[in-house]
Coordinates of C-alpha atoms in Angstrom, one line a residue:
X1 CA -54.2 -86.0 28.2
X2 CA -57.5 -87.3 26.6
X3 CA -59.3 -85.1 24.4
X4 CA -63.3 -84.0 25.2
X5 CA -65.8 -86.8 24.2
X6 CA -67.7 -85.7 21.5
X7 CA -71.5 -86.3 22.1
X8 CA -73.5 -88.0 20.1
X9 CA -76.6 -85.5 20.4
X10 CA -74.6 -83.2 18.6
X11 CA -76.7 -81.6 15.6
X12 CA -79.8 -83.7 17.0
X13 CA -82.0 -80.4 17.1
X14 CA -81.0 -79.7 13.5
X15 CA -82.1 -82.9 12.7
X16 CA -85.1 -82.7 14.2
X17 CA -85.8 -79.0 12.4
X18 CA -85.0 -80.7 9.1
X19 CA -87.3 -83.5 9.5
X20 CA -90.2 -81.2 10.0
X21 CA -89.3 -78.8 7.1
X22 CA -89.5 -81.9 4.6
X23 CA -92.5 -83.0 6.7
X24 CA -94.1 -79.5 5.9
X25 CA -92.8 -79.4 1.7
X26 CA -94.0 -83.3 1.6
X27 CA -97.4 -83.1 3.3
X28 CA -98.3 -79.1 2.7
X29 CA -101.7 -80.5 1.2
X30 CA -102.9 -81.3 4.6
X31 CA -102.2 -77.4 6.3
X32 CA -105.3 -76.7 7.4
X33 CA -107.1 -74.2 5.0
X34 CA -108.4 -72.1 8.2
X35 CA -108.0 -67.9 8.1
X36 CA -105.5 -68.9 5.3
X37 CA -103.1 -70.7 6.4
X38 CA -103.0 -73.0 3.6
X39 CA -103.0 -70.2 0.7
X40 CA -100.2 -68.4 2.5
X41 CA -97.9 -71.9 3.2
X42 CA -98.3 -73.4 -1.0
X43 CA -97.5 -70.2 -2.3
X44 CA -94.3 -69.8 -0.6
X45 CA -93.4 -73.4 -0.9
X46 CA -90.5 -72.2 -3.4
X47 CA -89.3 -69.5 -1.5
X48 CA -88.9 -72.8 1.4
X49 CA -85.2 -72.7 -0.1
X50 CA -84.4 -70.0 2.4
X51 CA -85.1 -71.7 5.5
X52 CA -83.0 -74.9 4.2
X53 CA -80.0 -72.1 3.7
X54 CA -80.7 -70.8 7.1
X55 CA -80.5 -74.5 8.5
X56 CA -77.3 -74.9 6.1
X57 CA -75.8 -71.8 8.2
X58 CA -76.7 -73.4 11.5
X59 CA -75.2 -76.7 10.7
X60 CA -71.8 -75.3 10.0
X61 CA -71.5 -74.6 13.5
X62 CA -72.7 -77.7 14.9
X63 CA -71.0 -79.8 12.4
X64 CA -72.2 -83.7 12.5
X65 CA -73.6 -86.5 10.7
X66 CA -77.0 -85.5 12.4
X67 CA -76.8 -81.7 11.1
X68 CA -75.4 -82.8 8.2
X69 CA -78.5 -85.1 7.8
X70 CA -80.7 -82.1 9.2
X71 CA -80.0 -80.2 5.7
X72 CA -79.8 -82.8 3.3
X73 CA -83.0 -84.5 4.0
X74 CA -85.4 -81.3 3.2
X75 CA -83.0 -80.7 0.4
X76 CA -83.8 -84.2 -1.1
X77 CA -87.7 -83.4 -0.7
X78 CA -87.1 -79.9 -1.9
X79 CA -85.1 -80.8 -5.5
X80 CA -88.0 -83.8 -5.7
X81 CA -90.6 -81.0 -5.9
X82 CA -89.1 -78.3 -8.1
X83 CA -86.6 -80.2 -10.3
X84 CA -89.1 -79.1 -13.1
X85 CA -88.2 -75.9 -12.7
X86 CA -84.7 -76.1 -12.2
X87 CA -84.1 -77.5 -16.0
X88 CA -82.5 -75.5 -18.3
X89 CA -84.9 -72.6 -20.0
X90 CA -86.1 -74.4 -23.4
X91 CA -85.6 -72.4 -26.7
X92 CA -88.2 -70.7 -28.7
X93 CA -86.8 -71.2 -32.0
X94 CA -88.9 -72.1 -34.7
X95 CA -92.2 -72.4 -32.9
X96 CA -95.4 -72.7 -34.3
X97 CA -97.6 -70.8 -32.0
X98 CA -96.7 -68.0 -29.1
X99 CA -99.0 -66.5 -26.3
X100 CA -98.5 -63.4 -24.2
X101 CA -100.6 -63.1 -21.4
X102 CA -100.9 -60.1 -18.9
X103 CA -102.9 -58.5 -16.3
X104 CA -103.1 -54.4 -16.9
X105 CA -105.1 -53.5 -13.9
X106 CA -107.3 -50.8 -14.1
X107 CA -106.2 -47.3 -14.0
X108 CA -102.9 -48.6 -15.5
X109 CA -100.6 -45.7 -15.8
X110 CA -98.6 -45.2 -19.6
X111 CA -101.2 -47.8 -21.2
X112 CA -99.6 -47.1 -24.6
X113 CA -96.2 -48.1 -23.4
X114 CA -97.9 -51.5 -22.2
X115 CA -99.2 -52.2 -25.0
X116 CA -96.4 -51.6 -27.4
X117 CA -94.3 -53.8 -25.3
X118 CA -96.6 -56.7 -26.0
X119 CA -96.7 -56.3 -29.3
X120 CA -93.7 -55.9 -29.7
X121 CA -92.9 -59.5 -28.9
X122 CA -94.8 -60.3 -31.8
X123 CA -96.7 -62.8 -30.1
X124 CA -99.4 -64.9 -32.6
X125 CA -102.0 -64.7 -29.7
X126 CA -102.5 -62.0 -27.2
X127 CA -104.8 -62.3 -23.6
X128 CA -105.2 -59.1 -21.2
X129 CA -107.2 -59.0 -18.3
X130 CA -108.3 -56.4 -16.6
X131 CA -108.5 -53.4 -18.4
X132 CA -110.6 -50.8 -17.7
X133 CA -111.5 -46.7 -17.7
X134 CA -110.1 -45.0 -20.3
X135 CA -106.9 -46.6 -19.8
X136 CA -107.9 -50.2 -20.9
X137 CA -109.8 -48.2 -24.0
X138 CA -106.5 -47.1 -25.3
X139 CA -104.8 -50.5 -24.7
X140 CA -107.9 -51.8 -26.5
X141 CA -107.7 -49.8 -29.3
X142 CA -103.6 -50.0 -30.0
X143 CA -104.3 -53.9 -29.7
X144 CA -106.7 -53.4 -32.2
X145 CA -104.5 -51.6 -34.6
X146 CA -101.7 -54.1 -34.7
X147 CA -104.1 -57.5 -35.0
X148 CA -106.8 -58.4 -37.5
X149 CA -108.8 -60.3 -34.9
X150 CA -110.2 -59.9 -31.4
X151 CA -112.6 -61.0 -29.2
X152 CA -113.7 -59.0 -26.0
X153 CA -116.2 -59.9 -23.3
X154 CA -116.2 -57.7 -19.8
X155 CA -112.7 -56.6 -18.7
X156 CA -110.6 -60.0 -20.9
X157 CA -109.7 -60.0 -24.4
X158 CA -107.9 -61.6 -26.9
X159 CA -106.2 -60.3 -30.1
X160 CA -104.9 -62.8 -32.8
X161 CA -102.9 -62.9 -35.9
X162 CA -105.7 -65.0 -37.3
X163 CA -109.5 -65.5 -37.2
X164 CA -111.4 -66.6 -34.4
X165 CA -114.7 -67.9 -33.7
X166 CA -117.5 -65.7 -31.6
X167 CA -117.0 -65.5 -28.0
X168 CA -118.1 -68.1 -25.4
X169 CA -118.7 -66.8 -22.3
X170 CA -117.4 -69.5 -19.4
X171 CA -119.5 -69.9 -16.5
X172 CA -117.5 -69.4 -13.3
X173 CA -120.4 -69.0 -11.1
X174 CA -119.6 -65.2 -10.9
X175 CA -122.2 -62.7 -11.8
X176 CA -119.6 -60.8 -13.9
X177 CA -118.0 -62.1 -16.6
X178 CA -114.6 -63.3 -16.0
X179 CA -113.6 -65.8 -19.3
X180 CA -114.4 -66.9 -22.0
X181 CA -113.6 -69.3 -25.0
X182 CA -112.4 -69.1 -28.8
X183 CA -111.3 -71.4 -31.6
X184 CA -108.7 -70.1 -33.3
X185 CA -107.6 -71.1 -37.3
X186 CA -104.2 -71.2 -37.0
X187 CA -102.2 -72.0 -39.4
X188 CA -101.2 -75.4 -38.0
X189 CA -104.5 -76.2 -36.8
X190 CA -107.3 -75.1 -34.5
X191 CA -106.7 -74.5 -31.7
X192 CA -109.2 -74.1 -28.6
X193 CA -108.3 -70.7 -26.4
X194 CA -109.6 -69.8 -23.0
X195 CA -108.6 -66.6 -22.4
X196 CA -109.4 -66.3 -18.1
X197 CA -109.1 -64.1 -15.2
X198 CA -110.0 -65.7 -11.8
X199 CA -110.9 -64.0 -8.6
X200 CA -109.1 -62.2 -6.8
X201 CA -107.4 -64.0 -3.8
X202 CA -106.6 -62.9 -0.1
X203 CA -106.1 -65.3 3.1
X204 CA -109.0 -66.6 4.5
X205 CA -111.3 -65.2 1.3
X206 CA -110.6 -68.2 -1.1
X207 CA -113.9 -69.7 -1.7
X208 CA -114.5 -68.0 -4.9
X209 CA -111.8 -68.4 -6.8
X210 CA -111.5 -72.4 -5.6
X211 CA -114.8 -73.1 -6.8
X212 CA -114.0 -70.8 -10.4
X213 CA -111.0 -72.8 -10.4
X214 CA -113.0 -76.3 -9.8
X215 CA -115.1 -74.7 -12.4
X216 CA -113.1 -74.0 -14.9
X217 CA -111.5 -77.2 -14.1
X218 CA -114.6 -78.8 -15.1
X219 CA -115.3 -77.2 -18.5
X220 CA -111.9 -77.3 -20.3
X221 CA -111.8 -81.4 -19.2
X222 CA -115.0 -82.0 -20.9
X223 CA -114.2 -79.6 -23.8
X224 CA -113.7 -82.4 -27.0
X225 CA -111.2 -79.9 -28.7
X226 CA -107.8 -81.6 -29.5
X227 CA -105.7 -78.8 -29.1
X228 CA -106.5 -76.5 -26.0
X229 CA -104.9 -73.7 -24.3
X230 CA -106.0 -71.6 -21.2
X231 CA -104.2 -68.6 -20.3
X232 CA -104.3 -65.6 -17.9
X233 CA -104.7 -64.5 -14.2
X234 CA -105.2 -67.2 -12.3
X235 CA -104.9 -65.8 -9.1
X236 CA -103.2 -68.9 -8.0
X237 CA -99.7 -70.3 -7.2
X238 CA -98.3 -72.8 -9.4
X239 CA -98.1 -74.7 -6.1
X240 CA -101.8 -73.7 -4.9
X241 CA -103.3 -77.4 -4.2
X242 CA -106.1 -76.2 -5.2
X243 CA -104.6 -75.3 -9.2
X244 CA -103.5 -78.7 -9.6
X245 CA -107.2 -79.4 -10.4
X246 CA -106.4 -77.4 -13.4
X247 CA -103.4 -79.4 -14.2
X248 CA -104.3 -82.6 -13.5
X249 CA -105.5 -82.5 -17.3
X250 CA -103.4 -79.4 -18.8
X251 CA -99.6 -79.3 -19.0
X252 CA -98.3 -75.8 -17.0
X253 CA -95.9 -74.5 -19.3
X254 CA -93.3 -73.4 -16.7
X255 CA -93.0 -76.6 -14.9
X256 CA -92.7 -78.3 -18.9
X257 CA -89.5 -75.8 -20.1
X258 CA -87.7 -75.1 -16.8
X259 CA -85.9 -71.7 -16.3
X260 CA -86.6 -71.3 -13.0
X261 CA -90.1 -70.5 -11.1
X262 CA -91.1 -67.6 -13.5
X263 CA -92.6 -65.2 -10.3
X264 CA -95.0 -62.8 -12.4
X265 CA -96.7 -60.7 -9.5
X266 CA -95.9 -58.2 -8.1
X267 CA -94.0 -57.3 -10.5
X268 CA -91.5 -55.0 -8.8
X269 CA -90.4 -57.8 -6.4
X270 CA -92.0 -60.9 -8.0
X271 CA -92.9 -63.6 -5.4
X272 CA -95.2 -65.7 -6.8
X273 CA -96.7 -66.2 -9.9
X274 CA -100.4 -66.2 -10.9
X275 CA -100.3 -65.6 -14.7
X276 CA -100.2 -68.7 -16.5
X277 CA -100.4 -70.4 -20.3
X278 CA -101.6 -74.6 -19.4
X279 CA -102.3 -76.7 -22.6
X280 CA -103.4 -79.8 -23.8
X281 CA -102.4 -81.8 -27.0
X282 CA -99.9 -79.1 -27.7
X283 CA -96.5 -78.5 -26.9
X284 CA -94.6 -75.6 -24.7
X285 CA -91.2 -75.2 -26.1
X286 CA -90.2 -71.8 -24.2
X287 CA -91.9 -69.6 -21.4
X288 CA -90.3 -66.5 -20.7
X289 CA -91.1 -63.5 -17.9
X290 CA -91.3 -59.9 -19.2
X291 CA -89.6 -56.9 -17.4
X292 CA -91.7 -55.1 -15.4
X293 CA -93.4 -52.4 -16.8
X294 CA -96.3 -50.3 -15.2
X295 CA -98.4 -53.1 -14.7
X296 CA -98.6 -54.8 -11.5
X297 CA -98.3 -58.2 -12.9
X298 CA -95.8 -58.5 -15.0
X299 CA -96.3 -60.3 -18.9
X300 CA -95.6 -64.1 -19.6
X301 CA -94.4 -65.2 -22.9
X302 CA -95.1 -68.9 -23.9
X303 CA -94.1 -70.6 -27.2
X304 CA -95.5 -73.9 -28.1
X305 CA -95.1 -76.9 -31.1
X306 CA -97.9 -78.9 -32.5

């Protein structure tokens, strides 16, 4: 008795499902922008891992060189995109420099408590963005009382363990102000320090903060300073095509040290991330993700060499 022929079609819609999802990771830059699309599809590129472990699932019961092939193509195109992150988490030992960045929000609830737990990180620079009410007067004022030096201009400001120069407002087309700049006299150097917080962001009502981004973009390229750091709410995926005009010139600090994506917002269930530390002509040795506190974004913690 012969047994069934097997047929060679077998696993051929797996395939086909595969090719596409590796199509989609490879060539996101060209999803339309319309009602958007486009903001919705790079922001869960990461989170693309799940439909790959659904195929995965599929494949094992139509088991074939063509499901098998299904999988492993959009994981190839996958791990070529995020290896970055996948690296082992760098250590912060002996670094020269750390930043702590975090959006508040207004009205935060127990601003004392959100404050302390920056502080104490003992970070060497501190960025907040958006506080406001009586709320972001009380994180302003414990700030204040554990750092010599701050600079504050609309709802940003920074507080640093050393002297900085007067605050530079940054033109992001906006008609409130939204960043600014510093130098700062660390001990290893100066260091240039745009302390940021971008529009706010919703599908199909991106055109502000892409053109604050192209902005932005613009000023810290031409900016002679050797040593340069930007950091705050971006409002913007790691993965957002349109923040790669950003780091095009300035190294992200989470796809430099690895440990995974670092999802900062919301911070009960982080998804994405939009808080970031990018820098040029220094070096990120560690970046690390709070725990969530009453914000909802949660804090990043970046250490860096010279």
């Amino acid at each position: 008795m012969t047994s069934p022929r097997r047929s060679p079609y077998k696993g051929v819609l797996i395939l086909a499902c595969g090719i596409v999802l590796a199509a989609l990771l490879a060539m996101h830059s060209l999803v339309p922008t319309t009602r958007g699309l486009a903001l919705i599809v790079d922001s869960m590129l990461p989170w693309s891992w799940v439909l790959i472990a659904l195929l995965l699932l599929i494949a094992l019961f139509r088991l074939s060189l063509l499901s098998i092939a299904g999988v492993l193509i959009p994981v190839v195109v996958w791990a070529s995109m995020f290896w970055p992150y996948l690296q082992p988490a760098g250590d912060p030992g002996g670094a020269d420099l750390t930043v702590a960045t975090q959006n508040v929000g207004a009205r935060l609830p127990q601003p004392s408590a959100t404050a302390l737990s920056l502080v104490e990180q003992q970070p060497d620079i501190v960025t907040i963005q958006e506080f406001e009410s009586l709320s972001g007067q009380i994180i302003q004022d414990q700030m204040s009382s554990h750092y010599e030096h701050s600079q504050v201009k609309g709802s940003v400001g920074v507080w640093s363990s050393w002297p900085m120069s007067a605050a530079e407002e940054v033109d992001l087309g906006l008609p409130w102000i939204r960043a600014f700049a510093t130098t700062i006299s660390t001990d290893h150097g100066d260091v240039r320090f745009y302390a940021v917080h971008l529009p706010s962001v919703r599908p199909g009502q991106e055109s502000l903060r892409n053109a604050a981004l192209s902005t932005l973009a613009r000023q810290v390229s031409a900016d002679p300073a050797e040593r340069v750091i930007v950091a705050g709410d971006f409002n913007s995926a790691s993965t957002d095509r349109y923040f790669s005009r950003l780091t095009d010139d300035l190294t992200d600090s989470r796809a430099e040290v690895g440990g995974g994506f670092g999802f900062s917002w919301p911070s009960r269930l982080p998804l994405t991330r939009l808080d970031h530390s990018l820098s040029r002509g220094i070096d990120p040795v560690a970046d690390e993700v709070l725990d969530r506190g009453t914000s909802d974004h949660r804090a990043v913690l970046v250490s860096y060499d010279f």
